[in-house]
Tab-separated table of C-alpha atoms in Angstrom:
chain	number	residue	atom	x	y	z
A	3	MET	CA	-96.384	-74.630	57.287
A	4	ALA	CA	-94.231	-73.123	59.991
A	5	LEU	CA	-91.151	-74.307	58.152
A	6	LEU	CA	-92.348	-72.527	54.975
A	7	TRP	CA	-92.762	-69.181	56.738
A	8	LEU	CA	-89.368	-69.591	58.339
A	9	ALA	CA	-87.725	-70.095	54.912
A	10	VAL	CA	-89.419	-66.952	53.501
A	11	LEU	CA	-88.289	-64.920	56.504
A	12	VAL	CA	-84.672	-66.042	56.142
A	13	THR	CA	-84.715	-65.197	52.413
A	14	LEU	CA	-86.010	-61.666	53.067
A	15	ILE	CA	-83.376	-61.089	55.735
A	16	CYS	CA	-80.543	-62.182	53.415
A	17	ARG	CA	-81.764	-59.955	50.585
A	18	SER	CA	-81.994	-56.998	52.968
A	19	MET	CA	-78.434	-57.537	54.199
A	20	THR	CA	-77.114	-57.788	50.617
A	21	THR	CA	-78.866	-54.533	49.600
A	22	ASP	CA	-77.545	-52.642	52.633
A	23	HIS	CA	-74.018	-53.864	51.910
A	24	ALA	CA	-74.278	-52.723	48.272
A	25	ILE	CA	-75.518	-49.295	49.286
A	26	SER	CA	-72.739	-48.870	51.799
A	27	ASP	CA	-69.983	-49.693	49.241
A	28	PRO	CA	-68.433	-46.384	47.999
A	29	ASP	CA	-67.914	-45.617	44.326
A	30	PRO	CA	-64.462	-46.626	43.066
A	31	ILE	CA	-63.799	-43.006	41.908
A	32	THR	CA	-64.834	-39.884	43.827
A	33	ASN	CA	-63.887	-36.201	43.971
A	34	LEU	CA	-62.862	-36.006	40.296
A	35	ARG	CA	-61.100	-32.665	39.607
A	36	ILE	CA	-58.497	-30.819	37.494
A	37	ASP	CA	-55.137	-29.729	38.938
A	38	PRO	CA	-54.261	-26.811	36.573
A	39	GLN	CA	-50.783	-26.184	37.982
A	40	ARG	CA	-49.605	-29.755	37.373
A	41	LYS	CA	-51.952	-30.192	34.371
A	42	ARG	CA	-53.435	-33.412	35.682
A	43	LEU	CA	-56.828	-35.040	36.158
A	44	VAL	CA	-56.938	-36.458	39.711
A	45	TRP	CA	-59.460	-38.286	41.910
A	46	GLU	CA	-59.934	-40.342	45.064
A	47	GLN	CA	-59.852	-44.106	44.437
A	48	HIS	CA	-61.593	-46.834	46.490
A	49	GLY	CA	-61.616	-50.585	46.273
A	50	ASN	CA	-59.629	-52.944	44.115
A	51	VAL	CA	-59.518	-51.237	40.698
A	52	SER	CA	-56.869	-52.498	38.267
A	53	LYS	CA	-57.352	-50.412	35.111
A	54	ILE	CA	-58.720	-46.895	34.545
A	55	VAL	CA	-58.637	-44.943	31.246
A	56	CYS	CA	-59.046	-41.150	30.871
A	57	TYR	CA	-61.024	-39.579	28.015
A	58	VAL	CA	-61.247	-36.020	26.649
A	59	ASN	CA	-64.444	-35.202	24.769
A	60	SER	CA	-65.145	-38.968	24.515
A	61	LYS	CA	-61.755	-39.667	22.924
A	62	PRO	CA	-59.248	-41.899	24.771
A	63	LEU	CA	-56.339	-39.877	26.161
A	64	THR	CA	-54.172	-42.110	28.331
A	65	GLU	CA	-54.303	-44.912	30.891
A	66	ALA	CA	-54.246	-43.741	34.477
A	67	LYS	CA	-51.201	-44.084	36.685
A	68	GLY	CA	-52.485	-44.526	40.190
A	69	ASN	CA	-55.212	-41.981	40.747
A	70	GLN	CA	-54.276	-39.437	38.062
A	71	CYS	CA	-53.890	-38.815	34.322
A	72	THR	CA	-51.520	-36.311	32.702
A	73	LEU	CA	-53.439	-33.932	30.450
A	74	GLY	CA	-50.734	-31.845	28.786
A	75	ASP	CA	-51.606	-28.257	27.877
A	76	LEU	CA	-54.929	-26.971	29.142
A	77	SER	CA	-56.918	-24.373	27.254
A	78	CYS	CA	-59.819	-22.044	27.892
A	79	ASP	CA	-62.051	-24.123	25.612
A	80	VAL	CA	-64.604	-26.064	27.692
A	81	LYS	CA	-63.965	-29.823	27.493
A	82	ASN	CA	-65.468	-32.944	29.061
A	83	TYR	CA	-62.986	-35.081	31.035
A	84	THR	CA	-64.073	-38.665	31.794
A	85	VAL	CA	-62.532	-41.574	33.701
A	86	LYS	CA	-63.725	-45.145	33.150
A	87	VAL	CA	-63.052	-48.302	35.115
A	88	MET	CA	-62.118	-50.911	32.502
A	89	LYS	CA	-61.595	-53.946	34.789
A	90	GLY	CA	-63.763	-54.814	37.733
A	91	GLN	CA	-67.106	-53.245	38.483
A	92	PRO	CA	-67.994	-50.916	35.540
A	93	PHE	CA	-67.974	-47.300	36.561
A	94	SER	CA	-67.369	-43.845	35.010
A	95	ALA	CA	-67.324	-40.225	36.159
A	96	TRP	CA	-66.874	-36.939	34.282
A	97	ILE	CA	-66.421	-33.205	34.777
A	98	GLN	CA	-66.163	-30.086	32.606
A	99	TYR	CA	-63.166	-27.760	32.603
A	100	PRO	CA	-62.841	-24.848	32.653
A	101	LYS	CA	-66.087	-23.711	34.203
A	102	GLN	CA	-68.710	-22.566	31.773
A	103	GLY	CA	-69.997	-19.034	31.884
A	104	ASN	CA	-70.763	-15.975	29.824
A	105	PRO	CA	-67.838	-15.638	27.334
A	106	ARG	CA	-68.361	-11.849	27.204
A	107	ALA	CA	-67.490	-11.701	30.914
A	108	ALA	CA	-63.974	-13.011	30.294
A	109	ALA	CA	-60.988	-10.663	30.090
A	110	ASP	CA	-60.827	-8.963	26.708
A	111	ASN	CA	-57.969	-7.952	24.386
A	112	LEU	CA	-55.133	-9.753	26.197
A	113	THR	CA	-51.767	-8.440	24.912
A	114	CYS	CA	-48.223	-9.031	26.220
A	115	ARG	CA	-44.799	-7.506	25.498
A	116	VAL	CA	-41.230	-8.291	26.558
A	117	HIS	CA	-39.305	-5.031	27.010
A	118	ASP	CA	-36.167	-3.581	28.640
A	119	VAL	CA	-34.294	-6.869	28.063
A	120	ASP	CA	-36.052	-9.157	30.595
A	121	GLN	CA	-39.268	-7.467	31.737
A	122	LEU	CA	-42.736	-8.694	30.779
A	123	SER	CA	-45.919	-6.606	30.813
A	124	CYS	CA	-49.422	-7.832	29.950
A	125	SER	CA	-52.684	-5.914	29.850
A	126	TRP	CA	-56.345	-6.707	29.246
A	127	ALA	CA	-59.741	-5.053	29.420
A	128	VAL	CA	-62.711	-5.919	31.618
A	129	GLY	CA	-65.227	-8.089	29.790
A	130	LYS	CA	-68.152	-6.169	28.305
A	131	GLU	CA	-70.692	-8.210	30.291
A	132	ALA	CA	-68.586	-8.931	33.375
A	133	PRO	CA	-70.389	-8.527	36.727
A	134	ALA	CA	-69.522	-5.555	38.924
A	135	ASN	CA	-67.603	-7.676	41.440
A	136	VAL	CA	-65.406	-9.417	38.856
A	137	GLN	CA	-61.694	-9.910	39.530
A	138	TYR	CA	-59.011	-11.230	37.170
A	139	TYR	CA	-55.790	-13.157	37.847
A	140	PHE	CA	-52.904	-13.623	35.425
A	141	TYR	CA	-50.565	-16.604	34.958
A	142	LEU	CA	-47.498	-17.120	32.781
A	143	GLU	CA	-47.701	-20.879	32.463
A	144	THR	CA	-47.934	-21.790	36.180
A	145	TRP	CA	-46.270	-18.627	37.573
A	146	PRO	CA	-48.795	-16.205	39.093
A	147	CYS	CA	-48.465	-12.504	38.460
A	148	PRO	CA	-46.162	-10.838	41.035
A	149	ARG	CA	-47.435	-7.276	40.563
A	150	TYR	CA	-50.812	-6.009	39.313
A	151	LYS	CA	-52.093	-2.623	38.221
A	152	GLN	CA	-55.778	-1.925	38.801
A	153	ASN	CA	-58.358	0.352	37.218
A	154	GLN	CA	-60.467	2.847	39.122
A	155	GLN	CA	-62.892	0.104	40.177
A	156	GLY	CA	-60.084	-1.955	41.744
A	157	VAL	CA	-60.093	-4.645	39.031
A	158	ASN	CA	-56.737	-6.099	37.918
A	159	VAL	CA	-56.100	-5.007	34.331
A	160	GLN	CA	-52.287	-5.191	34.042
A	161	CYS	CA	-49.501	-7.525	35.185
A	162	HIS	CA	-45.755	-6.899	35.335
A	163	PHE	CA	-42.829	-9.333	35.729
A	164	ASP	CA	-39.584	-7.584	36.691
A	165	SER	CA	-37.240	-10.361	35.515
A	166	ILE	CA	-38.389	-13.226	33.300
A	167	SER	CA	-34.741	-14.360	33.065
A	168	LEU	CA	-35.334	-16.061	36.440
A	169	ILE	CA	-37.925	-18.434	34.905
A	170	PRO	CA	-36.324	-21.921	34.817
A	171	GLN	CA	-37.929	-22.960	31.494
A	172	LEU	CA	-36.922	-19.762	29.715
A	173	GLN	CA	-34.139	-21.348	27.637
A	174	SER	CA	-35.642	-24.814	27.093
A	175	GLN	CA	-39.271	-23.895	26.362
A	176	THR	CA	-40.230	-22.116	23.152
A	177	LEU	CA	-43.994	-21.559	23.383
A	178	PHE	CA	-45.487	-19.969	26.503
A	179	ARG	CA	-49.111	-19.773	27.666
A	180	PHE	CA	-50.485	-16.444	28.935
A	181	LEU	CA	-53.689	-16.968	30.920
A	182	VAL	CA	-56.219	-14.698	32.665
A	183	ASN	CA	-58.753	-16.352	34.984
A	184	GLY	CA	-61.811	-14.575	36.387
A	185	THR	CA	-63.846	-14.866	39.595
A	186	SER	CA	-67.064	-13.231	40.723
A	187	GLY	CA	-68.551	-14.741	43.844
A	188	GLY	CA	-70.871	-17.490	42.662
A	189	SER	CA	-70.741	-16.472	38.988
A	190	LYS	CA	-68.671	-18.421	36.510
A	191	ILE	CA	-66.129	-16.359	34.557
A	192	PRO	CA	-64.445	-18.038	31.570
A	193	CYS	CA	-60.688	-17.712	31.204
A	194	ARG	CA	-58.798	-15.969	28.400
A	195	GLU	CA	-55.476	-17.181	26.984
A	196	THR	CA	-52.911	-16.616	24.268
A	197	LEU	CA	-49.788	-18.524	23.180
A	198	HIS	CA	-46.570	-16.786	22.143
A	199	ARG	CA	-42.857	-17.268	21.690
A	200	LEU	CA	-41.177	-14.644	23.845
A	201	GLN	CA	-38.891	-13.484	21.030
A	202	ASP	CA	-41.966	-12.743	18.891
A	203	ILE	CA	-43.326	-10.214	21.401
A	204	GLU	CA	-39.984	-8.634	22.364
A	205	ILE	CA	-39.513	-4.885	21.976
A	206	LEU	CA	-35.753	-4.486	21.650
A	207	ALA	CA	-34.291	-2.172	24.250
A	208	ALA	CA	-32.833	1.143	23.169
A	209	PRO	CA	-29.129	0.841	22.278
A	210	ASN	CA	-26.730	2.133	24.892
A	211	ILE	CA	-24.389	4.618	23.195
A	212	THR	CA	-20.983	4.018	24.805
A	213	LYS	CA	-18.587	6.221	22.781
A	214	THR	CA	-18.960	9.425	20.763
A	215	TRP	CA	-16.333	11.842	19.494
A	216	CYS	CA	-15.838	13.976	16.447
A	217	TYR	CA	-13.372	16.211	14.639
A	218	GLU	CA	-14.026	18.800	11.991
A	219	ASN	CA	-13.512	16.177	9.232
A	220	TYR	CA	-15.269	13.104	10.656
A	221	SER	CA	-17.282	11.674	13.570
A	222	PHE	CA	-17.480	8.343	15.385
A	223	MET	CA	-20.146	6.555	17.480
A	224	GLU	CA	-20.267	3.145	19.182
A	225	TRP	CA	-23.191	1.418	20.945
A	226	GLU	CA	-24.238	-1.911	22.475
A	227	VAL	CA	-27.607	-3.736	22.661
A	228	ARG	CA	-28.743	-6.494	25.054
A	229	SER	CA	-31.362	-9.143	24.262
A	230	LEU	CA	-32.196	-12.548	25.764
A	231	PHE	CA	-33.602	-13.896	22.502
A	232	THR	CA	-32.204	-12.049	19.464
A	233	GLU	CA	-28.588	-12.146	18.293
A	234	ASP	CA	-28.770	-11.158	14.624
A	235	LEU	CA	-29.511	-7.425	14.741
A	236	LYS	CA	-29.506	-4.510	12.366
A	237	TYR	CA	-29.722	-0.840	13.250
A	238	GLU	CA	-31.462	2.303	12.103
A	239	LEU	CA	-30.042	5.784	12.653
A	240	GLU	CA	-32.027	8.987	12.633
A	241	ILE	CA	-29.810	12.024	12.089
A	242	GLN	CA	-31.059	15.585	12.402
A	243	LYS	CA	-28.784	17.747	10.283
A	244	THR	CA	-29.225	20.333	7.565
A	245	GLU	CA	-27.666	19.707	4.159
A	246	LEU	CA	-26.722	16.110	4.955
A	247	LYS	CA	-24.946	14.807	1.833
A	248	THR	CA	-23.236	11.556	2.815
A	249	PHE	CA	-23.881	8.747	5.271
A	250	MET	CA	-20.253	8.921	6.466
A	251	LEU	CA	-20.831	12.511	7.553
A	252	LYS	CA	-17.690	13.928	6.022
A	253	ASN	CA	-17.156	17.385	7.532
A	254	PRO	CA	-20.197	16.698	9.714
A	255	GLY	CA	-20.549	19.920	11.671
A	256	PRO	CA	-23.036	19.988	14.578
A	257	TYR	CA	-25.676	17.248	14.462
A	258	THR	CA	-27.997	15.161	16.662
A	259	VAL	CA	-28.375	11.403	16.275
A	260	LYS	CA	-30.329	8.540	17.842
A	261	VAL	CA	-30.265	4.806	17.060
A	262	LYS	CA	-32.553	1.784	17.451
A	263	ALA	CA	-32.066	-1.970	16.915
A	264	MET	CA	-34.284	-4.480	15.107
A	265	ASP	CA	-34.287	-8.151	14.201
A	266	SER	CA	-32.467	-8.402	10.885
A	267	VAL	CA	-34.658	-11.320	9.690
A	268	PHE	CA	-38.131	-10.892	11.223
A	269	PHE	CA	-38.135	-7.118	11.659
A	270	ARG	CA	-41.325	-6.676	9.600
A	271	ARG	CA	-43.494	-8.820	11.905
A	272	ARG	CA	-41.895	-8.019	15.277
A	273	PRO	CA	-42.534	-4.906	17.395
A	274	GLN	CA	-40.384	-1.883	16.662
A	275	GLY	CA	-37.341	-1.406	18.913
A	276	GLN	CA	-36.926	1.564	21.202
A	277	TRP	CA	-34.940	4.659	20.185
A	278	SER	CA	-31.919	5.650	22.203
A	279	ALA	CA	-31.740	9.073	23.816
A	280	PRO	CA	-30.662	11.766	21.295
A	281	GLN	CA	-26.918	12.499	21.245
A	282	HIS	CA	-25.676	15.928	20.135
A	283	LEU	CA	-22.208	16.251	18.608
A	284	ASP	CA	-20.559	19.571	17.723
A	285	CYS	CA	-17.881	18.800	15.142
A	286	ASP	CA	-17.162	22.404	14.083
A	287	ARG	CA	-14.657	22.959	16.900
A	288	LYS	CA	-11.123	23.118	15.531
A	289	ASP	CA	-9.723	22.452	18.983
A	290	ALA	CA	-11.611	19.189	19.336
A	291	SER	CA	-9.269	16.725	20.882
A	292	PHE	CA	-8.403	13.345	19.456
A	293	PRO	CA	-9.656	10.336	21.381
A	294	LEU	CA	-7.213	8.970	23.919
A	295	TRP	CA	-6.806	5.657	22.134
A	296	LEU	CA	-5.589	7.510	19.001
A	297	VAL	CA	-3.078	9.517	21.016
A	298	TYR	CA	-1.780	6.371	22.690
A	299	LEU	CA	-1.378	4.754	19.279
A	300	LEU	CA	0.365	7.609	17.463
A	301	ALA	CA	2.783	8.578	20.250
A	302	PRO	CA	4.812	5.330	20.301
A	303	LEU	CA	4.706	5.103	16.512
A	304	GLY	CA	6.211	8.581	16.225
A	305	ALA	CA	8.930	7.719	18.725
A	306	LEU	CA	9.810	4.522	16.874
A	307	LEU	CA	9.980	6.383	13.565
A	308	LEU	CA	12.357	8.987	15.008
A	309	VAL	CA	14.645	6.355	16.519
A	310	GLY	CA	14.675	4.474	13.240
A	311	LEU	CA	15.688	7.537	11.258
A	312	LEU	CA	18.514	8.329	13.663
A	313	PHE	CA	19.758	4.758	13.495
A	314	LEU	CA	19.722	4.784	9.708
A	315	CYS	CA	21.498	8.110	9.599
A	316	ARG	CA	24.257	6.926	11.912
A	317	ARG	CA	24.796	3.276	11.027
A	318	TRP	CA	23.313	2.222	7.755
A	319	PRO	CA	26.019	1.891	5.003
A	320	VAL	CA	23.497	2.676	2.298
A	321	MET	CA	23.431	6.283	3.477
A	322	ARG	CA	26.994	6.711	2.295
A	323	LYS	CA	25.965	5.700	-1.188
A	324	LEU	CA	22.971	7.990	-1.127
A	325	PHE	CA	25.029	10.944	0.161
A	326	PRO	CA	28.661	10.541	-1.043
A	327	ARG	CA	31.382	12.954	0.159
A	328	VAL	CA	31.967	16.008	-2.053
A	329	PRO	CA	35.666	16.264	-3.169
A	330	HIS	CA	37.749	19.487	-3.243
A	331	VAL	CA	36.915	21.862	-6.071
A	332	LYS	CA	39.839	22.068	-8.493
A	333	ASP	CA	41.064	25.358	-9.860
A	334	PRO	CA	39.920	25.354	-13.493
A	335	ILE	CA	42.775	27.706	-14.598
A	336	GLY	CA	45.646	26.652	-12.512
A	337	ASP	CA	46.335	24.481	-9.595
A	338	SER	CA	47.915	27.353	-7.665
A	339	PHE	CA	45.458	30.081	-8.672
A	340	GLN	CA	42.352	30.673	-6.527
A	341	ASN	CA	39.693	33.310	-6.908
A	342	GLU	CA	38.030	34.898	-3.936
A	343	ARG	CA	34.629	33.885	-5.244
A	344	MET	CA	35.510	30.242	-5.430
A	345	VAL	CA	34.761	27.887	-2.551
A	346	ALA	CA	36.270	24.618	-1.470
A	347	TRP	CA	34.437	21.692	0.161
A	348	ASP	CA	36.397	20.355	3.056
A	349	PRO	CA	35.831	16.635	3.444
A	350	GLU	CA	34.601	15.456	6.768
A	351	PRO	CA	37.223	14.019	9.132
A	352	GLU	CA	37.037	10.275	9.477
A	353	SER	CA	36.635	10.541	13.232
A	354	GLN	CA	33.345	12.462	12.966
A	355	GLU	CA	29.904	11.061	12.343
A	356	ASP	CA	29.363	9.074	9.170
A	357	CYS	CA	26.261	11.063	8.294
A	358	PRO	CA	27.432	13.435	5.501
A	359	VAL	CA	27.507	17.104	6.447
A	360	ALA	CA	28.730	19.678	3.922
A	361	GLN	CA	31.208	22.228	5.325
A	362	VAL	CA	31.701	25.435	3.383
A	363	GLN	CA	34.936	27.472	3.587
A	364	VAL	CA	35.329	30.860	1.882
A	365	LEU	CA	38.759	31.146	0.249
A	366	GLY	CA	40.374	34.549	-0.210
A	367	GLU	CA	43.517	35.809	-1.908
A	368	THR	CA	46.874	35.048	-0.373
């Protein structure tokens, strides 16, 4: 009988030790969370686990590498992220991301524009049912906003990037994510996002007018436009002038003009470009000077033409055929008779210039 009680006691002790050991063993996956900057699902891993698979909304996504899974693009739609141990002790854990909350507390009417070549400005409105202590934070992909503008309640409602040309992925990436997160103490504020190509939200900068000049018969204007995304441009001119009859502005007179650029292909669906500052030209002045480049061009041409004419006049044999020497005028009545009204052409001495020059001598009575 004593031996029987001893066997029962040993059995109870063994079961108790096994239960305590099982309770003390940690779960193979703990602290499951989302890393939004690296777009990864990460966790703490314990024990000998050989295979883990990540799921999104119960659909397999990818097999884990170490203690993380790459998620790709995140969105503001709430999703369930699950990790399952496929080999070893069965185990699974899940979380929701982003945090759920009142959707009417999220930032409203998020709009963004690229302007002045490489500046980006985004604005949004406070959610209609946002709590009084709400605060919003903007991200372009993973880059936080460098400069905010706040409303009268101190809530961030605008973001400005001074130079998006410094973004490393600017040339290689086509579609960018614009995201506004919200916080409010213990309250959950959903995020707001939009996806855009930067060239689709670009407002072309105003053209820089570099040259203007005019004369009473015509006018001339030259400009340049900078853009990080658009190369094929067309232009629109707005001219303020009475009795404008031709686009070439023949005999233009005084007028004011401004110009703007637009995408020549997608101009109907892209924002309108900015107008340049108005330029006033007074082309009625008769003393208006020619541009310097025209003076520099005509001056050497005139000099070359003059030298060429002198050379032809002095050396070219064809001139002799064009201007032959005039012989002496014969007396029509008699070789010895000369009238005082008759003239004789004295041929040019051979030693003088070959260019023909007529010499006139008045002959009188002898």
